[in-house]
Every structure is written in structure tokens, then in C-alpha cells.
Amino acid sequence: MQNRRTKFYLDKQNAKWLGVCSGVADYTGIDVLWVRVLTVLTTLFFFQPLFVVYFVVGWLAPKKPLGLYGTEEEAKFWQGTRANPHRTVNGLRSRFRDIDRRLADVEIMVTSRNNRLAQEIDALR
């Protein structure tokens, strides 16, 4: 089952017309202005049936649920996940390795026979 944050939705909150371009912008992380400009130029000069496709997508795609993302940072994370899931997994793996390494350093510092550290801890008591 697909995560609801990785699905395509119409973004009615930022819509100018049906919310298709703002939905594509939300899905890809591209600025909505560029998506709209590209859509208009493509429709006018290259692929006129895109106008029909726009209406079909606007009719069939679900609306974006309110509160889908908690923060702007979370929205950027999910856009990156949709764009390149492999890179996202590697980034998370790298973060966890860094956290694990730092925790190991703290554990070594706490469990070592560091007299100065023991004196500072005793001074705090």
C-alpha cells in the first residue's frame, strides 16, 4: 500500500484553476510558477491535447487532505522521497550512522577512566 504522503493530489489551496499544476508542483518540489508556465507553453506550442489531459486529471485525481504535512520541512522531505527514494534512504542511513557514531563517542567518554570528567561530574553533585 502506498503511503498517503507519496501520492499525487490536487492542491486546491494553491490552485488557480483546478489545482493540477499546484499538485504537480507539490508532488515534484518544483516552483508552481514554472509548472504553470511549462504547462501553458507545452499546450500552446507542442501538445494541444494536454488541455484535455489537464481536465481529466483535474476530474479524476483526489484533493490533497488538509494537514497532510506537519511542517514545511516535512513537505520537503516527502517531495525528496517521491523524487528519489534511493537517495532518501541513503541520506537517512547516513544520518543514523552519524548519530550512532556520536553516541558511541559519548559512551566511550562516559565509561572511560577519565579522571577530569569524573571530577567535573562530582563537582556537579
PDB file of C-alpha atoms in Angstrom:
ATOM      1  CA  MET A   1       0.000   0.000   0.000  1.00  0.00           C
ATOM      2  CA  GLN A   2       1.309   3.417  -0.945  1.00  0.00           C
ATOM      3  CA  ASN A   3       1.900   5.995   1.783  1.00  0.00           C
ATOM      4  CA  ARG A   4      -0.641   8.813   1.518  1.00  0.00           C
ATOM      5  CA  ARG A   5       2.197  11.355   1.567  1.00  0.00           C
ATOM      6  CA  THR A   6       3.733   9.916  -1.596  1.00  0.00           C
ATOM      7  CA  LYS A   7       0.563  10.029  -3.709  1.00  0.00           C
ATOM      8  CA  PHE A   8      -0.372  12.731  -6.205  1.00  0.00           C
ATOM      9  CA  TYR A   9      -3.080  15.119  -5.045  1.00  0.00           C
ATOM     10  CA  LEU A  10      -4.738  18.188  -6.476  1.00  0.00           C
ATOM     11  CA  ASP A  11      -3.634  21.155  -4.392  1.00  0.00           C
ATOM     12  CA  LYS A  12      -6.842  23.179  -4.166  1.00  0.00           C
ATOM     13  CA  GLN A  13      -5.392  25.550  -1.544  1.00  0.00           C
ATOM     14  CA  ASN A  14      -2.827  26.932  -4.028  1.00  0.00           C
ATOM     15  CA  ALA A  15      -4.923  26.388  -7.147  1.00  0.00           C
ATOM     16  CA  LYS A  16      -5.540  28.948  -9.859  1.00  0.00           C
ATOM     17  CA  TRP A  17      -7.976  26.767 -11.734  1.00  0.00           C
ATOM     18  CA  LEU A  18      -8.375  23.067 -10.908  1.00  0.00           C
ATOM     19  CA  GLY A  19      -5.253  22.550  -8.797  1.00  0.00           C
ATOM     20  CA  VAL A  20      -3.453  20.276 -11.247  1.00  0.00           C
ATOM     21  CA  CYS A  21      -0.355  22.454 -11.700  1.00  0.00           C
ATOM     22  CA  SER A  22      -0.107  23.217  -7.982  1.00  0.00           C
ATOM     23  CA  GLY A  23      -0.496  19.479  -7.308  1.00  0.00           C
ATOM     24  CA  VAL A  24       2.325  18.684  -9.737  1.00  0.00           C
ATOM     25  CA  ALA A  25       4.452  21.377  -8.078  1.00  0.00           C
ATOM     26  CA  ASP A  26       3.753  19.930  -4.630  1.00  0.00           C
ATOM     27  CA  TYR A  27       4.486  16.415  -5.844  1.00  0.00           C
ATOM     28  CA  THR A  28       7.792  17.270  -7.533  1.00  0.00           C
ATOM     29  CA  GLY A  29       9.023  20.158  -5.390  1.00  0.00           C
ATOM     30  CA  ILE A  30       9.307  22.445  -8.436  1.00  0.00           C
ATOM     31  CA  ASP A  31       8.042  26.011  -8.022  1.00  0.00           C
ATOM     32  CA  VAL A  32       4.394  26.215  -9.086  1.00  0.00           C
ATOM     33  CA  LEU A  33       5.070  29.225 -11.346  1.00  0.00           C
ATOM     34  CA  TRP A  34       7.432  27.169 -13.523  1.00  0.00           C
ATOM     35  CA  VAL A  35       4.989  24.272 -13.694  1.00  0.00           C
ATOM     36  CA  ARG A  36       2.238  26.636 -14.869  1.00  0.00           C
ATOM     37  CA  VAL A  37       4.464  28.338 -17.432  1.00  0.00           C
ATOM     38  CA  LEU A  38       5.677  24.986 -18.773  1.00  0.00           C
ATOM     39  CA  THR A  39       2.096  23.688 -18.969  1.00  0.00           C
ATOM     40  CA  VAL A  40       0.870  26.717 -20.923  1.00  0.00           C
ATOM     41  CA  LEU A  41       3.850  26.715 -23.302  1.00  0.00           C
ATOM     42  CA  THR A  42       3.611  22.968 -23.886  1.00  0.00           C
ATOM     43  CA  THR A  43      -0.112  23.222 -24.567  1.00  0.00           C
ATOM     44  CA  LEU A  44       0.234  26.169 -26.959  1.00  0.00           C
ATOM     45  CA  PHE A  45       3.261  25.084 -28.951  1.00  0.00           C
ATOM     46  CA  PHE A  46       3.768  21.340 -28.698  1.00  0.00           C
ATOM     47  CA  PHE A  47       0.932  19.217 -27.398  1.00  0.00           C
ATOM     48  CA  GLN A  48      -2.582  20.660 -27.637  1.00  0.00           C
ATOM     49  CA  PRO A  49      -4.264  17.523 -26.183  1.00  0.00           C
ATOM     50  CA  LEU A  50      -2.567  18.425 -22.882  1.00  0.00           C
ATOM     51  CA  PHE A  51      -5.569  20.719 -22.351  1.00  0.00           C
ATOM     52  CA  VAL A  52      -7.839  17.645 -22.301  1.00  0.00           C
ATOM     53  CA  VAL A  53      -5.392  15.713 -20.119  1.00  0.00           C
ATOM     54  CA  TYR A  54      -5.433  18.630 -17.657  1.00  0.00           C
ATOM     55  CA  PHE A  55      -9.222  18.374 -17.295  1.00  0.00           C
ATOM     56  CA  VAL A  56      -9.156  14.581 -16.961  1.00  0.00           C
ATOM     57  CA  VAL A  57      -6.536  14.762 -14.203  1.00  0.00           C
ATOM     58  CA  GLY A  58      -8.476  17.574 -12.520  1.00  0.00           C
ATOM     59  CA  TRP A  59     -11.590  15.407 -12.574  1.00  0.00           C
ATOM     60  CA  LEU A  60     -10.021  12.082 -11.508  1.00  0.00           C
ATOM     61  CA  ALA A  61      -7.267  12.986  -9.013  1.00  0.00           C
ATOM     62  CA  PRO A  62      -8.143  13.239  -5.318  1.00  0.00           C
ATOM     63  CA  LYS A  63      -7.880  16.517  -3.416  1.00  0.00           C
ATOM     64  CA  LYS A  64      -4.936  16.994  -1.090  1.00  0.00           C
ATOM     65  CA  PRO A  65      -6.027  16.299   2.504  1.00  0.00           C
ATOM     66  CA  LEU A  66      -5.754  19.183   4.940  1.00  0.00           C
ATOM     67  CA  GLY A  67      -2.783  18.875   7.270  1.00  0.00           C
ATOM     68  CA  LEU A  68      -1.001  16.312   5.106  1.00  0.00           C
ATOM     69  CA  TYR A  69       2.351  17.717   6.202  1.00  0.00           C
ATOM     70  CA  GLY A  70       3.052  18.997   9.687  1.00  0.00           C
ATOM     71  CA  THR A  71       5.801  21.420   8.702  1.00  0.00           C
ATOM     72  CA  GLU A  72       7.486  22.821   5.626  1.00  0.00           C
ATOM     73  CA  GLU A  73      10.497  20.642   6.418  1.00  0.00           C
ATOM     74  CA  GLU A  74       8.296  17.550   6.364  1.00  0.00           C
ATOM     75  CA  ALA A  75       6.838  18.602   2.997  1.00  0.00           C
ATOM     76  CA  LYS A  76      10.349  18.965   1.537  1.00  0.00           C
ATOM     77  CA  PHE A  77      11.309  15.552   2.922  1.00  0.00           C
ATOM     78  CA  TRP A  78       8.355  13.833   1.239  1.00  0.00           C
ATOM     79  CA  GLN A  79       8.974  15.676  -2.040  1.00  0.00           C
ATOM     80  CA  GLY A  80      12.550  14.385  -1.979  1.00  0.00           C
ATOM     81  CA  THR A  81      11.293  10.900  -1.181  1.00  0.00           C
ATOM     82  CA  ARG A  82       8.964  10.952  -4.172  1.00  0.00           C
ATOM     83  CA  ALA A  83      11.662  12.334  -6.462  1.00  0.00           C
ATOM     84  CA  ASN A  84      14.401   9.886  -5.499  1.00  0.00           C
ATOM     85  CA  PRO A  85      13.567   7.294  -2.827  1.00  0.00           C
ATOM     86  CA  HIS A  86      17.004   5.645  -3.074  1.00  0.00           C
ATOM     87  CA  ARG A  87      18.774   8.920  -2.275  1.00  0.00           C
ATOM     88  CA  THR A  88      16.393   9.496   0.649  1.00  0.00           C
ATOM     89  CA  VAL A  89      17.134   6.072   2.115  1.00  0.00           C
ATOM     90  CA  ASN A  90      20.870   6.654   1.726  1.00  0.00           C
ATOM     91  CA  GLY A  91      20.553  10.061   3.392  1.00  0.00           C
ATOM     92  CA  LEU A  92      18.665   8.593   6.334  1.00  0.00           C
ATOM     93  CA  ARG A  93      21.165   5.755   6.627  1.00  0.00           C
ATOM     94  CA  SER A  94      23.989   8.300   6.684  1.00  0.00           C
ATOM     95  CA  ARG A  95      22.260  10.348   9.403  1.00  0.00           C
ATOM     96  CA  PHE A  96      21.709   7.266  11.545  1.00  0.00           C
ATOM     97  CA  ARG A  97      25.354   6.234  11.126  1.00  0.00           C
ATOM     98  CA  ASP A  98      26.443   9.695  12.245  1.00  0.00           C
ATOM     99  CA  ILE A  99      24.129   9.564  15.286  1.00  0.00           C
ATOM    100  CA  ASP A 100      25.373   6.066  16.123  1.00  0.00           C
ATOM    101  CA  ARG A 101      28.999   7.227  15.876  1.00  0.00           C
ATOM    102  CA  ARG A 102      28.354  10.224  18.142  1.00  0.00           C
ATOM    103  CA  LEU A 103      26.552   8.048  20.701  1.00  0.00           C
ATOM    104  CA  ALA A 104      29.493   5.634  20.668  1.00  0.00           C
ATOM    105  CA  ASP A 105      31.849   8.568  21.310  1.00  0.00           C
ATOM    106  CA  VAL A 106      29.712   9.694  24.247  1.00  0.00           C
ATOM    107  CA  GLU A 107      29.609   6.139  25.621  1.00  0.00           C
ATOM    108  CA  ILE A 108      33.402   5.862  25.389  1.00  0.00           C
ATOM    109  CA  MET A 109      33.791   9.212  27.123  1.00  0.00           C
ATOM    110  CA  VAL A 110      31.423   8.280  29.954  1.00  0.00           C
ATOM    111  CA  THR A 111      32.762   4.763  30.532  1.00  0.00           C
ATOM    112  CA  SER A 112      36.444   5.612  30.213  1.00  0.00           C
ATOM    113  CA  ARG A 113      38.634   6.251  33.210  1.00  0.00           C
ATOM    114  CA  ASN A 114      38.787   9.951  32.618  1.00  0.00           C
ATOM    115  CA  ASN A 115      39.663  11.472  35.979  1.00  0.00           C
ATOM    116  CA  ARG A 116      38.956  15.021  34.869  1.00  0.00           C
ATOM    117  CA  LEU A 117      35.464  14.063  33.683  1.00  0.00           C
ATOM    118  CA  ALA A 118      34.812  12.208  36.963  1.00  0.00           C
ATOM    119  CA  GLN A 119      35.892  15.270  38.924  1.00  0.00           C
ATOM    120  CA  GLU A 120      33.572  17.529  36.880  1.00  0.00           C
ATOM    121  CA  ILE A 121      30.650  15.144  37.447  1.00  0.00           C
ATOM    122  CA  ASP A 122      31.403  15.017  41.190  1.00  0.00           C
ATOM    123  CA  ALA A 123      31.589  18.808  41.274  1.00  0.00           C
ATOM    124  CA  LEU A 124      28.082  18.994  39.809  1.00  0.00           C
ATOM    125  CA  ARG A 125      26.662  16.780  42.603  1.00  0.00           C
TER     126      ARG A 125
END
